C-alpha atoms as one frame of an Amber mdcrd trajectory, in Angstrom:
protein
   0.021  -0.007   0.017   1.347   3.416  -0.868   0.016   6.754   0.399   0.862
  10.233  -0.785  -0.339  13.234   1.195  -0.866  16.579  -0.490  -1.032  19.872
   1.402  -2.809  22.495  -0.709  -1.622  25.540   1.237  -1.079  26.219   4.939
  -4.486  25.255   6.268  -3.522  22.862   9.081  -4.634  25.426  11.637  -8.019
  25.763   9.961  -8.562  21.983   9.826  -7.390  21.686  13.417  -9.848  24.281
  14.600 -12.669  22.880  12.552 -12.391  19.298  13.683 -10.977  19.880  17.165
  -8.095  17.496  16.826  -4.335  17.423  16.261  -2.373  16.025  13.364  -0.112
  13.381  14.918   2.228  11.257  12.790   0.342  12.230   9.619  -2.942  10.746
  10.930  -6.046  12.818  11.746  -7.495  12.151  15.183 -11.208  11.678  15.805
 -13.224  14.540  14.372 -16.113  16.282  15.978 -17.038  18.686  13.199 -16.688
  19.027   9.473 -14.715  21.687   7.602 -16.364  21.378   4.192 -18.381  19.437
   1.684 -17.717  17.449  -1.474 -20.479  19.036  -3.494 -20.236  16.877  -6.627
 -18.172  14.195  -8.324 -17.658  14.326 -12.077 -15.708  12.183 -14.536 -14.960
  11.859 -18.222 -12.891   9.613 -20.433 -10.150  10.953 -22.721  -8.179   8.776
 -25.186  -5.218   8.478 -22.832  -6.745   8.851 -19.360  -9.865   8.908 -17.231
 -10.361  12.057 -15.144 -12.314  12.163 -11.883 -13.006  15.616 -10.398 -14.193
  16.372  -6.855 -15.949  19.752  -6.646 -15.511  21.176  -3.147 -17.131  24.065
  -1.311 -13.738  25.271  -0.107 -10.004  24.434  -0.131  -8.889  21.161   1.405
  -5.947  18.952   2.169  -6.172  15.496   0.678  -4.447  12.152   0.517  -4.361
   9.498  -2.205  -3.764   5.840  -1.371  -3.200   3.066  -3.838  -4.468  -0.353
  -2.749  -3.984  -3.679  -4.534  -5.933  -6.932  -4.916  -8.146  -5.620  -6.336
  -6.586  -2.465  -7.738  -8.146   0.780  -6.457  -7.301   4.361  -5.544  -8.689
   6.007  -2.442  -8.867   9.776  -2.102  -9.234  10.888   1.496 -10.398  14.441
   2.267 -10.096  15.040   6.041 -12.995  16.792   7.838 -15.182  16.843   4.702
 -18.507  15.183   4.041 -20.536  14.382   0.903 -23.457  16.390  -0.328 -24.652
  13.229  -1.999 -22.962   9.868  -1.613 -23.546   7.541  -4.518 -21.882   4.892
  -6.626 -21.059   5.915 -10.206 -20.586   3.302 -12.887 -17.796   4.169 -15.346
 -16.607   0.979 -17.055 -14.352   2.635 -19.647 -11.541   0.099 -19.458  -9.560
   2.050 -16.823 -12.082   2.790 -14.070 -14.911   0.408 -13.261 -16.797   2.527
 -10.689 -16.518   5.400  -8.277 -17.674   4.849  -4.677 -18.237   7.203  -1.770
 -17.377   6.319   1.870 -17.942   8.728   4.745 -17.213   8.629   8.466 -16.688
  11.169  11.207 -13.068  11.807  10.165 -13.219  12.233   6.422 -14.901  11.819
   3.059 -13.306   9.058   0.965 -13.763   8.539  -2.791 -12.689   5.127  -4.057
 -11.937   4.390  -7.696 -12.200   0.712  -8.493  -9.757   0.154 -11.346  -9.840
  -2.407 -14.169  -6.168  -3.156 -13.478  -2.886  -1.587 -12.394  -2.399   1.837
 -14.010  -0.288   4.923 -13.416  -2.050   7.981 -11.990  -1.572  11.592 -11.010
  -3.438  14.080  -8.843  -3.532  17.801  -8.230  -5.663  20.524  -6.641  -7.206
  23.495  -8.454  -8.146  26.750  -6.808 -11.593  28.277  -7.123 -11.626  30.683
 -10.065 -13.859  32.052 -12.833 -17.061  30.769 -11.185 -15.631  27.247 -10.708
 -15.145  25.764  -7.197 -12.070  24.390  -5.507 -11.354  20.994  -7.026  -9.325
  17.828  -6.486  -8.494  16.109  -9.801  -7.319  12.506 -10.196  -6.221  11.175
 -13.567  -5.877   7.438 -14.210  -3.545   7.064 -17.131  -3.819   4.425 -19.805
  -0.651   2.218 -19.676   1.635   1.927 -22.679   0.699  -1.129 -24.787   2.785
  -4.272 -24.351   4.684  -5.821 -27.247   2.677  -8.523 -29.117   2.898 -11.933
 -27.396   4.644 -10.440 -24.346   3.518  -9.584 -20.856   6.250  -7.028 -20.539
   6.051  -3.407 -21.813   7.103  -2.921 -25.397  10.867  -2.699 -25.824  12.256
   0.743 -26.410  12.966   1.415 -30.059  15.478   3.747 -31.626  15.681   7.270
 -30.266  13.048   9.553 -31.764  12.760  13.314 -31.907   9.641  14.046 -29.863
   7.677  17.237 -30.563   5.107  18.347 -28.009   2.319  20.281 -29.769   0.053
  22.331 -27.562  -3.257  23.547 -29.043  -4.105  26.554 -26.933  -7.290  26.990
 -24.880 -10.033  24.304 -25.143 -13.127  23.295 -23.164 -14.724  26.212 -21.358
 -11.946  28.538 -22.604 -12.717  29.292 -26.311  -9.875  31.765 -26.780 -10.337
  34.453 -29.430 -13.847  34.414 -31.010 -15.088  35.859 -34.273 -18.712  35.055
 -35.053 -19.003  31.264 -34.863 -15.260  30.728 -35.202 -13.485  29.779 -31.973
  -9.699  29.884 -31.582  -9.709  26.596 -29.603 -11.177  24.681 -32.624  -8.970
  26.273 -35.269  -5.708  25.683 -33.426  -6.642  22.070 -32.595  -7.168  21.396
 -36.281  -3.772  22.927 -37.181  -2.114  20.951 -34.439  -3.610  17.707 -35.701
  -2.519  18.503 -39.219   0.970  19.331 -37.970   1.102  15.961 -36.122   0.176
  14.074 -39.295   2.866  15.815 -41.315   5.659  15.376 -38.772   4.839  11.720
 -37.933   5.068  10.893 -41.649   8.811  11.751 -41.400  10.941   8.822 -40.128
  12.330   9.470 -36.656   9.701  11.976 -35.557   6.999  11.550 -32.912   4.306
  14.048 -31.893   2.486  14.243 -28.553  -0.559  16.586 -28.358  -1.389  18.193
 -25.002  -4.989  17.809 -25.991  -6.659  16.042 -28.950 -10.244  17.049 -28.192
 -12.298  19.893 -26.775 -11.192  19.935 -23.174  -8.964  22.330 -21.227  -5.599
  21.133 -19.869  -4.359  23.570 -17.236  -1.035  25.252 -17.648   0.439  22.761
 -15.206  -0.932  19.819 -17.159   0.502  21.143 -20.454   3.909  21.475 -18.824
   3.543  18.055 -17.213   2.768  16.444 -20.587   5.937  17.864 -22.090   8.060
  16.735 -19.185   6.510  13.311 -18.758   6.950  12.516 -22.476  10.522  13.792
 -22.390   9.849  16.235 -25.178  12.690  17.512 -27.383  10.753  20.568 -28.534
   7.529  22.347 -27.467   5.219  24.442 -29.762   2.115  26.103 -28.363  -0.361
  27.176 -31.104  -2.730  30.162 -30.895  -4.640  32.696 -32.914  -4.294  36.443
 -32.449  -6.673  39.395 -32.363  -6.241  43.147 -32.466  -8.445  46.210 -32.139
  -6.926  47.441 -35.450  -8.467  45.188 -38.137  -5.587  45.928 -40.525  -3.056
  44.179 -38.302  -2.241  40.717 -39.634   0.430  38.043 -39.963   2.048  35.204
 -38.077   4.057  36.071 -34.919   6.424  33.736 -33.154   7.368  34.182 -29.489
  10.044  32.614 -27.338  10.790  33.085 -23.674  12.269  36.261 -22.266  13.724
  36.174 -18.765  14.121  39.932 -18.661  10.805  41.243 -19.955   8.665  41.582
 -23.083   9.939  42.911 -26.414   7.268  45.584 -26.487   3.941  46.534 -24.898
   1.886  44.452 -27.362   3.979  41.369 -26.468   3.483  42.057 -22.789  -0.307
  42.429 -23.223  -0.489  39.180 -25.208   1.523  37.364 -22.545  -0.726  38.775
 -19.808  -3.838  37.656 -21.747  -2.519  34.112 -22.404  -1.251  33.690 -18.842
  -4.588  34.903 -17.452  -6.411  32.291 -19.472  -5.093  29.694 -17.034  -6.901
  30.959 -13.982  -6.541  27.743 -12.067  -2.771  28.014 -11.723  -0.292  25.161
 -11.471  -0.815  21.866  -9.705  -0.686  21.801  -5.890   2.873  21.970  -4.615
   4.250  23.553  -7.778   5.433  27.057  -7.012   6.018  29.179 -10.093   8.705
  31.278  -8.429  10.643  28.132  -7.526  10.274  26.881 -11.100  11.673  30.074
 -12.542  14.468  30.200 -10.025  15.537  26.666 -10.916  15.555  27.576 -14.615
  17.575  30.719 -14.048  20.127  28.776 -12.034  20.381  26.072 -14.711  23.444
  26.747 -16.841  21.961  25.094 -19.942  18.978  27.460 -20.056  21.007  29.973
 -22.062  21.577  27.289 -24.684  17.866  26.427 -24.696  16.963  30.074 -25.347
  19.437  30.254 -28.233  17.872  27.110 -29.668  14.374  28.569 -29.220  15.487
  31.742 -31.054  16.821  29.693 -34.004  13.654  27.595 -34.071  11.571  30.777
 -34.159  13.624  32.077 -37.098  13.151  28.779 -38.992   9.383  28.740 -38.498
   8.903  32.341 -39.561  11.190  31.874 -42.598   9.196  28.763 -43.575   5.970
  30.753 -43.362   7.391  33.497 -45.570   8.543  30.885 -48.125   4.915  29.736
 -48.416   3.600  33.279 -48.915   2.102  33.485 -45.443   2.032  37.006 -44.096
   4.443  37.316 -41.158   5.306  39.943 -38.591   8.353  39.345 -36.431   9.892
  37.302 -33.663   9.186  38.594 -30.171   9.968  37.647 -26.585   7.671  37.628
 -23.587   7.274  35.868 -20.253   4.677  33.231 -21.183   4.051  30.930 -18.230
   3.770  27.850 -20.452   7.227  28.531 -21.901   9.124  29.533 -18.818   8.444
  26.196 -17.060  10.096  24.184 -19.796  13.830  23.543 -20.215  13.586  22.581
 -23.887  13.443  24.689 -27.093   9.964  26.179 -26.907   7.785  28.557 -28.940
   4.390  30.135 -28.768   3.058  30.720 -32.292   0.250  33.156 -33.049  -0.785
  31.757 -36.434  -2.766  34.760 -37.717  -5.284  37.387 -36.666  -8.919  36.361
 -36.546  -9.727  40.105 -36.469  -8.262  40.582 -39.949 -10.226  39.614 -43.056
  -7.342  38.052 -44.999  -5.944  36.221 -42.026  -9.432  35.035 -41.081  -9.842
  33.518 -44.550  -6.607  31.629 -44.031  -7.606  30.368 -40.564 -11.195  29.354
 -41.364 -10.458  27.324 -44.548  -9.230  23.773 -44.439  -6.634  24.559 -47.112
  -5.411  27.580 -45.137  -4.965  25.533 -41.991  -3.085  22.878 -44.001  -0.818
  25.642 -45.237  -0.124  26.908 -41.713   0.560  23.390 -40.433   2.926  22.780
 -43.363   4.800  25.970 -42.592   5.291  24.970 -38.943   6.368  21.487 -39.904
   8.852  22.860 -42.473  10.241  25.224 -39.854  10.742  22.415 -37.306  12.406
  20.213 -39.980  14.624  23.047 -41.134  15.667  23.632 -37.501  16.651  19.984
 -37.469  18.469  20.364 -40.850  16.201  17.755 -42.468  16.363  19.335 -45.892
  14.875  16.498 -47.905  11.963  16.242 -45.469  11.320  19.975 -45.829  10.987
  19.585 -49.559   8.576  16.720 -49.168   6.467  18.669 -46.662   6.210  21.834
 -48.720   5.587  20.150 -52.084   1.860  19.986 -52.897   0.673  16.379 -52.644
  -0.413  14.516 -55.823  -3.772  12.825 -55.605  -5.063   9.808 -57.525  -8.350
   7.811 -57.657  -6.891   4.356 -57.348  -7.833   3.366 -53.834 -10.713   0.949
 -53.365 -12.147   1.005 -49.874 -11.787  -2.292 -47.998 -13.834  -3.808 -45.223
 -12.815  -2.194 -41.941 -11.456   0.964 -43.479 -12.368   4.336 -42.030 -11.400
   7.885 -43.020  -9.349   8.500 -39.897  -7.032   5.494 -40.595  -6.772   6.378
 -44.318  -5.929  10.001 -43.486  -3.235   8.968 -41.035  -1.637   6.527 -43.493
  -1.634   8.968 -46.400  -0.415  12.021 -44.515  -3.615  13.992 -44.883  -6.768
  14.784 -42.867 -10.323  13.518 -42.811 -11.569  16.968 -43.814  -9.282  17.019
 -46.836 -10.372  13.563 -48.008 -14.002  14.634 -47.700 -13.357  17.844 -49.574
 -11.412  16.167 -52.393 -14.058  13.428 -52.814 -17.135  15.569 -52.265 -18.209
  13.414 -49.329 -21.209  14.741 -47.367 -20.365  12.594 -44.354 -17.480  10.582
 -42.992 -19.151   7.262 -43.740 -17.466   5.116 -46.434 -18.365   1.657 -47.739
 -16.313  -1.307 -48.970 -15.911  -1.169 -52.738 -16.101   2.644 -52.896 -13.257
   4.403 -54.748 -11.461   7.369 -53.120  -8.979   9.931 -54.313  -5.987   9.854
 -51.920  -2.460  11.332 -51.973  -0.056   9.311 -54.152   3.176   7.817 -52.996
   1.890   6.644 -49.581   0.042   3.292 -49.942  -2.705   2.560 -47.472  -1.839
  -1.045 -46.909
C-alpha cells in the first residue's frame, strides 16, 4: 500500500480548529465537526486517461492511497462530508466505478480500477465561477509488445515534438462570429502531427486532442513526462486594429517583453489559465531553478533559432508574417527545452481570417510549422517533401474495416481534406467505394 499526502496551502490550523483534533504522525485524530463538503463528483474519459473531479465548497488537504488486490485508488479528504454519496458506474476500461465512503473523520472517494495503471493528482483553486477541485487522472498504460507480458521494448531514439493547441473546453480563446480559436488551433495541431509523424524518426504528442482544457500545469507536465525535445504552443491572435495581420512567433524572455503588445499578449494568455499550477508547484521556484540552470541559455538560443526557422518557412509559403518577439509566457518559462508560442494569424483581420477558417489555409499553416521544425533539425529532404503539394489519384478501393481516420493517417492528410477532395457529405465510407488519396503513400 502506498500513500501520498498533499497539502494544498497552509491550512492545518483551519482544519485543526474545525475538527478539534491534532495532526499526529500524519494521521487525523477523531473529528467532531466538518470543515467542508464534497459538492459533486464528475468524470470523463479521454483517449489516454480517465479524469475524476471532486468539486468542493472550499480548499482542502487531501491524501491519495493506492491499494492492490483488487486495484483501487482512495482519495481521503479530512474533515469533509458528501453532499450526495452515490456509486457511479464508469466501465471505460480504466475505471470500473466510483464509490463514496464517509465517516466522522473524512470523506473518501474510491476508484475501483480495471487493473494496475499509473495515476496523477492535483488541486485546483476556485476561479472564474468554478469551485475548488481535487483532480485525479488514471492514465492508460503503454501497450505491451505482441505476445509479451512485458512493456514494449524501447525502439530507436526519436525526436519528440510536444504540440500544444491553446485553450479548449470552457476557454474558447479568441472568438469571431462562430469561429473559436480553440477549434482552429486544434485542427492545425492535428494536421501538424500528421505531417511530422510521416517523417521517419519523428513523434508528436498533443497536450489535448479534443475539446477539453488542460491547465497550464498539465500542459507542462505532458511535455516533461513525455521527455519532449521541442515544445510548440499554437494560438490565434486578435487586435483592435483590423488591418493588423500576420504570423508572430514568441520565445521566452527572462528579462521582460519585447514591446507593450507582447506584454499584453503574454498577460492575456497567462490569465487564461486561472486555475494556476498543480498543488505543490510554486512558479517562483520553477523560474528560479531555470535561471540557475546553466543550460537554459543554450535552450533560449535554440528557441530563437527555431523561431527564425518557423517564420522563414511561413514566408517561403507566402504566409504574411510579422516578427519574432519575446515575452514571459508561463507555459514557456516552465520548460527547459526549445519552446515557442506561435500566433498563427489574426482572426480580427479579413485576409488572415480567410486563411484560418479554410481547411486549405490551416493545412498551409501546419505545413509551414512542420517545415520550420524540420529546417531547424536540418532535415532538408523532409522539408522539400512537406512543402511540395501532394499529388492525388483515384486508385484506392475501400476495403472492409477501413475508415477515413485511418486512411488519412496513412496517407499524410486529414479527414476533412479527403471529404473535400471526394465531395463526401459525411465521413461514412463503404467497402468497394473508390477514393482519391495522396499518391506515394500506400494505405496497406
